Coordinates of C-alpha atoms in Angstrom, one line a residue:
M1 CA -25.7 1.4 -11.8
N2 CA -29.2 -0.1 -9.8
D3 CA -29.6 0.4 -6.2
R4 CA -32.9 -0.5 -5.0
K5 CA -33.9 -1.7 -1.4
N6 CA -30.2 -2.2 -0.9
K7 CA -29.9 -4.7 -4.3
I8 CA -26.9 -3.4 -6.1
I9 CA -26.0 -4.4 -9.9
C10 CA -22.9 -4.0 -11.3
D11 CA -20.3 -6.1 -13.5
V12 CA -17.7 -5.4 -11.5
L13 CA -16.7 -5.4 -7.3
V14 CA -13.6 -3.8 -6.1
V15 CA -12.7 -4.4 -2.4
G16 CA -10.6 -2.0 -1.1
A17 CA -10.0 2.0 -2.0
G18 CA -6.1 1.9 -1.6
V19 CA -4.2 2.8 -4.7
A20 CA -4.3 -0.9 -5.7
G21 CA -8.5 -0.5 -5.7
V22 CA -8.7 3.1 -7.2
C23 CA -6.7 2.1 -10.3
A24 CA -8.3 -1.2 -10.8
T25 CA -11.2 0.5 -10.4
A26 CA -10.7 3.3 -13.1
A27 CA -9.3 0.5 -15.5
V28 CA -13.0 -0.6 -15.4
A29 CA -14.6 2.5 -15.4
R30 CA -12.5 3.3 -18.7
E31 CA -13.8 0.6 -20.9
G32 CA -17.5 1.3 -19.7
L33 CA -18.3 -0.7 -17.4
R34 CA -20.5 -1.0 -14.3
V35 CA -17.9 -0.6 -11.3
V36 CA -18.6 -0.5 -7.5
I37 CA -15.8 0.3 -4.9
V38 CA -16.5 -0.5 -1.2
E39 CA -13.7 0.7 0.9
K40 CA -14.1 0.2 5.3
H41 CA -12.3 3.7 5.9
D42 CA -13.4 7.3 5.1
F43 CA -10.7 8.3 2.7
P44 CA -9.1 6.3 -0.3
G45 CA -5.4 6.0 -0.7
G46 CA -5.4 2.9 2.0
V47 CA -2.0 2.4 3.3
A48 CA -0.1 4.9 1.3
E49 CA -2.8 7.8 2.7
N50 CA -2.8 6.6 5.9
S51 CA 1.2 6.3 6.2
M52 CA 1.4 9.7 5.0
N53 CA 4.2 8.1 2.4
R54 CA 6.6 11.0 1.5
Y55 CA 7.3 9.3 -1.4
V56 CA 6.3 7.0 -4.5
C57 CA 8.2 3.3 -4.8
G58 CA 8.7 1.1 -7.4
L59 CA 8.1 3.3 -10.5
Y60 CA 11.8 3.4 -11.6
S61 CA 14.5 0.3 -12.1
N62 CA 17.5 0.7 -10.1
E63 CA 20.6 2.1 -12.0
R64 CA 24.0 3.9 -11.4
A65 CA 22.8 7.4 -13.0
E66 CA 22.6 10.2 -10.5
K67 CA 19.4 11.6 -12.1
K68 CA 16.7 9.8 -13.8
G69 CA 13.9 11.4 -16.3
L70 CA 10.6 11.4 -14.3
E71 CA 9.1 10.3 -17.3
D72 CA 11.3 7.0 -17.3
T73 CA 8.5 4.7 -15.7
L74 CA 9.2 1.6 -15.8
N75 CA 5.5 0.8 -16.5
N76 CA 3.3 3.3 -18.8
D77 CA -0.1 3.6 -17.1
I78 CA -1.8 5.0 -14.2
T79 CA 1.1 5.3 -12.5
F80 CA 2.3 7.7 -15.1
E81 CA -0.9 9.6 -15.2
L82 CA 0.4 10.4 -11.4
V83 CA 3.8 11.5 -12.4
K84 CA 2.3 14.3 -14.7
F85 CA -0.2 15.2 -12.2
L86 CA 2.3 16.1 -10.1
T87 CA 4.5 17.4 -12.4
E88 CA 1.6 19.8 -13.7
R89 CA 0.3 20.4 -10.2
Y90 CA 2.7 20.1 -8.0
K91 CA 5.9 21.2 -10.1
V92 CA 7.7 18.2 -8.8
K93 CA 10.9 17.8 -11.3
E94 CA 12.8 14.7 -10.8
P95 CA 12.8 11.5 -8.8
D96 CA 15.0 11.6 -6.2
R97 CA 17.9 9.0 -5.1
M98 CA 17.9 7.3 -2.1
G99 CA 20.9 4.8 -1.7
K100 CA 20.7 2.5 -4.3
V101 CA 16.5 3.5 -5.9
F102 CA 14.7 5.9 -7.5
V103 CA 11.6 7.4 -5.3
L104 CA 9.0 10.1 -6.3
P105 CA 8.1 12.9 -4.3
L106 CA 4.6 12.7 -3.1
P107 CA 3.7 16.2 -1.7
D108 CA 0.9 16.9 1.4
G109 CA -2.2 16.1 0.3
S110 CA -1.3 15.2 -3.5
L111 CA -1.8 11.3 -3.4
K112 CA -5.4 11.7 -2.4
M113 CA -6.4 14.6 -4.9
F114 CA -4.9 12.3 -7.5
L115 CA -7.3 9.4 -6.3
S116 CA -10.2 11.3 -5.5
G117 CA -9.4 12.7 -9.2
L118 CA -9.3 8.9 -10.6
L119 CA -13.3 8.0 -9.1
D120 CA -14.7 11.4 -10.2
Q121 CA -13.9 11.1 -13.5
H122 CA -16.9 8.6 -14.5
E123 CA -20.7 8.4 -13.6
N124 CA -20.7 4.5 -13.5
I125 CA -18.4 4.4 -10.4
G126 CA -20.2 3.7 -7.2
K127 CA -18.3 4.7 -4.3
Y128 CA -19.2 3.8 -0.9
F129 CA -17.1 4.3 2.1
M130 CA -17.0 3.0 5.8
A131 CA -18.2 -0.2 3.8
E132 CA -17.2 -3.8 4.6
A133 CA -17.5 -7.2 2.6
V134 CA -19.2 -9.2 5.3
R135 CA -20.4 -12.3 3.2
V136 CA -19.9 -14.1 -0.1
Q137 CA -22.7 -16.1 -1.7
K138 CA -21.3 -18.3 -4.4
N139 CA -22.5 -21.1 -6.8
N140 CA -20.1 -23.9 -8.2
E141 CA -17.0 -22.0 -7.2
H142 CA -18.1 -19.0 -8.3
I143 CA -19.3 -15.7 -6.6
E144 CA -22.3 -14.8 -7.6
Q145 CA -23.7 -12.0 -4.6
V146 CA -21.3 -9.6 -1.9
H147 CA -22.7 -8.5 1.1
V148 CA -21.5 -5.4 2.2
S149 CA -22.0 -3.5 5.5
H150 CA -22.7 0.0 5.1
K151 CA -23.6 2.6 7.7
G152 CA -26.4 -0.1 9.9
Q153 CA -27.6 -1.2 6.4
I154 CA -26.0 -4.6 4.2
L155 CA -25.6 -3.7 0.3
E156 CA -26.3 -7.0 -1.6
I157 CA -24.0 -6.7 -4.6
N158 CA -24.6 -9.1 -7.6
C159 CA -21.5 -8.7 -10.0
K160 CA -20.0 -10.6 -12.4
V161 CA -16.3 -10.2 -11.4
V162 CA -14.9 -9.7 -7.7
I163 CA -11.5 -7.4 -7.2
D164 CA -10.0 -8.1 -4.0
C165 CA -7.6 -5.3 -3.2
S166 CA -8.4 -5.5 0.7
G167 CA -4.7 -6.1 1.6
D168 CA -5.5 -9.0 3.6
A169 CA -7.4 -11.1 1.0
V170 CA -11.0 -10.6 2.7
V171 CA -13.0 -12.0 -0.6
S172 CA -10.8 -14.8 -0.4
K173 CA -11.3 -15.7 3.2
L174 CA -15.2 -14.8 3.1
A175 CA -15.1 -16.9 -0.1
Q176 CA -13.3 -19.8 1.4
A177 CA -10.9 -19.8 -1.0
P178 CA -7.2 -21.1 -0.2
Y179 CA -5.2 -17.9 0.9
Q180 CA -1.5 -17.5 2.3
L181 CA -0.5 -16.2 5.6
E182 CA 2.9 -16.7 6.9
E183 CA 3.5 -17.4 10.3
P184 CA 2.8 -15.0 13.2
A185 CA 6.7 -14.4 14.3
R186 CA 7.5 -13.2 10.5
I187 CA 4.9 -11.5 9.5
Q188 CA 6.9 -8.2 8.7
L189 CA 6.2 -4.9 11.3
S190 CA 3.4 -2.9 11.0
S191 CA 3.6 1.0 10.8
Y192 CA 2.5 4.1 12.5
S193 CA 3.4 7.6 11.4
G194 CA 2.9 11.1 12.8
K195 CA 4.1 14.4 11.9
V196 CA 6.4 16.8 14.2
V197 CA 6.1 20.6 13.8
R198 CA 8.1 23.3 15.3
L199 CA 11.2 21.7 14.7
E200 CA 14.4 24.0 15.2
N201 CA 17.5 24.1 13.3
M202 CA 17.0 21.3 11.6
D203 CA 19.7 19.2 9.3
E204 CA 20.0 15.7 7.9
S205 CA 21.8 14.7 11.0
L206 CA 18.1 14.1 12.7
M207 CA 17.6 11.0 10.3
I208 CA 20.4 9.2 12.3
K209 CA 19.7 11.0 15.4
V210 CA 16.5 9.8 16.0
P211 CA 16.8 6.2 15.1
Y212 CA 19.8 6.1 17.6
F213 CA 17.9 7.8 20.5
C214 CA 15.0 5.8 20.0
A215 CA 17.3 2.6 20.1
K216 CA 18.9 3.6 23.4
Y217 CA 15.3 4.3 25.0
I218 CA 13.6 1.4 24.1
A219 CA 16.8 -0.5 25.0
S220 CA 16.1 1.1 28.7
G221 CA 12.6 1.1 28.9
T222 CA 9.1 -1.4 28.4
L223 CA 8.0 -0.4 25.3
P224 CA 8.2 -2.4 22.6
D225 CA 11.4 -3.7 21.1
S226 CA 10.5 -2.6 17.3
L227 CA 10.3 0.3 18.2
R228 CA 14.1 1.0 18.3
F229 CA 13.6 0.8 14.2
T230 CA 12.0 4.5 14.4
K231 CA 12.2 6.3 11.6
F232 CA 12.5 10.2 11.2
L233 CA 12.0 11.9 7.5
P234 CA 12.2 15.9 7.2
G235 CA 8.7 17.1 6.0
D236 CA 7.9 19.8 3.0
A237 CA 7.7 23.0 5.2
T238 CA 10.2 24.2 7.3
G239 CA 10.3 22.9 10.8
E240 CA 8.2 20.2 9.8
G241 CA 9.0 15.9 10.1
M242 CA 7.7 12.9 10.4
L243 CA 8.3 10.0 13.0
K244 CA 7.5 6.3 11.7
M245 CA 7.2 4.0 14.0
N246 CA 7.5 0.1 13.5
L247 CA 4.9 -2.2 16.0
P248 CA 4.7 -6.0 15.6
Y249 CA 1.9 -7.1 13.5
E250 CA -1.6 -8.7 15.4
K251 CA -4.0 -10.5 13.7
D252 CA -7.2 -8.1 14.7
G253 CA -4.9 -4.7 13.5
F254 CA -2.6 -3.1 16.8
D255 CA -4.4 -0.9 19.0
V256 CA -4.4 2.8 17.5
R257 CA -4.6 4.2 20.7
L258 CA -1.9 2.6 22.1
A259 CA 0.6 3.3 19.1
D260 CA -0.3 7.2 20.2
K261 CA 0.3 6.7 23.5
Y262 CA 4.1 5.2 22.5
M263 CA 4.2 8.4 19.6
N264 CA 3.9 10.7 23.0
E265 CA 6.4 8.9 25.2
L266 CA 9.1 8.8 22.5
L267 CA 8.7 12.4 21.4
N268 CA 8.8 13.3 25.3
F269 CA 12.7 11.5 25.1
L270 CA 13.2 13.0 21.6
R271 CA 12.9 16.6 23.3
E272 CA 15.1 15.4 26.3
Q273 CA 17.6 14.4 24.2
I274 CA 17.8 16.2 20.8
P275 CA 18.0 20.2 21.0
A276 CA 16.5 20.2 17.6
F277 CA 13.0 18.6 19.3
A278 CA 13.1 21.1 22.3
D279 CA 10.1 22.8 21.5
A280 CA 8.4 19.8 19.2
K281 CA 4.9 19.2 19.1
R282 CA 2.7 16.7 17.6
G283 CA 0.8 17.5 14.0
D284 CA -1.0 14.5 12.1
S285 CA -1.2 11.1 12.7
S286 CA -2.1 7.7 11.1
K287 CA -6.1 6.8 11.5
Y288 CA -5.1 3.7 12.3
V289 CA -1.7 1.1 12.5
S290 CA -0.7 0.1 9.0
D291 CA 0.3 -3.7 7.9
R292 CA 2.8 -3.9 5.9
E293 CA 1.7 -8.0 5.5
G294 CA -1.7 -9.2 5.6
A295 CA -2.7 -12.7 3.8
R296 CA -2.7 -13.2 0.4
L297 CA -4.6 -15.3 -2.9
S298 CA -3.5 -18.3 -3.5
G299 CA -3.4 -17.9 -7.0
Q300 CA -2.4 -20.0 -10.3
Y301 CA 1.6 -18.6 -9.7
V302 CA 3.2 -17.4 -6.7
L303 CA 5.6 -15.3 -7.5
T304 CA 8.5 -16.5 -5.7
Q305 CA 12.4 -14.6 -3.9
D306 CA 14.1 -16.1 -6.6
D307 CA 11.8 -14.5 -9.0
V308 CA 12.4 -11.4 -8.1
C309 CA 16.1 -11.9 -7.6
A310 CA 16.8 -13.5 -10.8
A311 CA 14.9 -10.5 -12.4
R312 CA 12.3 -13.0 -14.0
K313 CA 10.1 -12.4 -17.3
F314 CA 7.1 -14.2 -18.2
K315 CA 4.6 -14.8 -21.4
D316 CA 1.7 -13.4 -19.4
A317 CA 3.1 -10.6 -17.4
V318 CA 1.2 -7.7 -17.0
V319 CA 3.6 -5.5 -14.5
K320 CA 7.3 -4.9 -14.3
A321 CA 8.8 -4.2 -11.0
A322 CA 12.2 -3.2 -10.0
W323 CA 11.8 -2.5 -6.3
P324 CA 14.3 -4.4 -3.9
I325 CA 12.8 -7.5 -1.8
E326 CA 12.4 -5.2 1.3
I327 CA 11.5 -6.6 4.8
W328 CA 11.0 -5.1 8.0
S329 CA 11.8 -8.3 10.1
P330 CA 10.5 -8.0 14.0
E331 CA 14.0 -8.9 15.2
K332 CA 16.4 -7.1 12.6
G333 CA 14.3 -4.6 11.6
V334 CA 14.5 -3.6 8.2
H335 CA 17.2 -5.4 5.4
Y336 CA 17.3 -5.0 1.8
Q337 CA 17.6 -7.7 -1.1
Y338 CA 18.5 -5.4 -4.7
I339 CA 17.9 -7.5 -7.9
K340 CA 19.9 -6.5 -11.1
E341 CA 20.9 -2.8 -12.0
N342 CA 19.6 -1.6 -15.3
D343 CA 17.0 -5.2 -15.0
H344 CA 13.3 -6.0 -13.6
Y345 CA 11.2 -8.6 -13.0
E346 CA 7.4 -9.2 -14.6
I347 CA 5.0 -10.0 -12.3
P348 CA 2.4 -12.6 -14.6
K349 CA -1.4 -12.4 -15.1
R350 CA -1.7 -15.7 -12.9
C351 CA -0.5 -13.9 -9.6
L352 CA -3.5 -11.9 -10.0
L353 CA -6.3 -15.0 -10.5
S354 CA -7.4 -17.7 -8.0
Q355 CA -6.4 -21.1 -8.5
K356 CA -10.1 -21.8 -7.6
I357 CA -13.0 -19.0 -7.6
S358 CA -13.0 -18.2 -11.3
N359 CA -14.1 -14.4 -11.2
L360 CA -11.8 -13.7 -8.3
I361 CA -9.3 -11.2 -9.1
A362 CA -6.6 -10.2 -6.7
A363 CA -4.2 -6.9 -6.4
G364 CA -1.9 -4.5 -4.7
K365 CA -1.1 -7.2 -1.1
C366 CA -3.6 -9.2 -2.2
I367 CA -1.7 -11.1 -5.4
S368 CA -0.1 -14.6 -5.1
V369 CA 3.5 -13.8 -4.0
S370 CA 6.0 -15.5 -1.2
H371 CA 6.4 -13.6 2.0
E372 CA 10.0 -12.5 0.6
A373 CA 8.6 -11.1 -2.8
L374 CA 6.0 -9.2 -1.0
G375 CA 8.8 -7.3 0.0
S376 CA 8.7 -6.1 -3.4
T377 CA 5.6 -6.0 -4.5
R378 CA 3.9 -4.5 -1.9
V379 CA 5.2 -0.9 -2.7
M380 CA 3.0 1.5 -4.0
G381 CA 4.6 1.8 -7.4
P382 CA 3.5 -2.4 -8.8
C383 CA 0.3 -2.3 -6.3
M384 CA -1.0 0.7 -8.4
S385 CA 0.2 -1.1 -11.8
T386 CA -1.5 -4.8 -10.3
G387 CA -4.6 -2.5 -9.6
E388 CA -4.8 -1.7 -13.1
A389 CA -3.5 -5.0 -14.7
A390 CA -6.2 -6.4 -12.5
G391 CA -9.3 -4.1 -13.6
K392 CA -8.0 -4.8 -17.4
C393 CA -8.2 -8.8 -16.8
A394 CA -12.0 -8.1 -15.4
V395 CA -13.0 -7.0 -18.0
E396 CA -11.3 -9.3 -20.6
I397 CA -13.4 -11.7 -18.5
I398 CA -16.7 -10.5 -18.6
R399 CA -15.9 -9.8 -22.4
R400 CA -14.8 -13.1 -23.8

């Protein structure tokens, strides 16, 4: 890595250190190329870490079996390494069944440790947190340089390939490349999570009672209507749980201070209504409001709702996926559309490649999919796998 007078030369630049970005970075580094990853926040993991996800979704196919083996993942890639890591270090024994799907338990702190380990494995990775891409320089629809704002300085990063894992097509926008964004009224709800401690006599009924009382309170109050879709999940420790609020999407991001205020108000109400919450206190909360949906690359192919539901396969497939289309509608809350049992659809490489910029690749929430298809591809399993696939694709572009 050459870092002199704020000028950096590398083979691949990855924008965004969520699960997709970290997997993309690891895939490039393992091939011996020089890679730089930049992240606007001060931690890896993106939405998954910020939302304090309790489970990894999208690793397994859907079937009627009551149990599934940990190693029965759809993709034998870095997601499989995560399974092994959780098995060996945290003694996770098997996936949990939730309705029609299987999910992998994710103990507190485990995701950050796993992702940090991936980034620390190789000396050919340059890591810049609190760093944000602000400008792109092109030549004949080829990105030559990306300017990154980092702690009051501008880094001029010269690279051969850029992988956009920003979750909002940041590089496509800066490069004036085509991108997709749903109409604001249809964009999925954003989320904000907070731990609750000192709960008493917890049982599974809280997962029903909390949404019921939240909906009752919202109907008679002045808080945003979407808060009636608040969920409760039990935590790892005794007397601990998680409130997950749903908030309207805002172009410039929902104000986290306002979200925190809403969380306090809901918790005060729940203390009055549910005995288990009588002495409850706030624990850790999300550092920002997480968007489930943002802008996406306009790629060489757009994966559609029909592709997902029909379990369509492609000659240039790079990832297998089976998570249902999960849409958090501003009007109706969450609803699901499942694919065939014991089957999966595929994501083609063309969904990762820009239709206009020759060296721009996308991964995670930025890949080229429709609003409906995004409801399936945006969860952690497919995001990790598209990240690794994007890294391998970048290596192919450089070496061909």
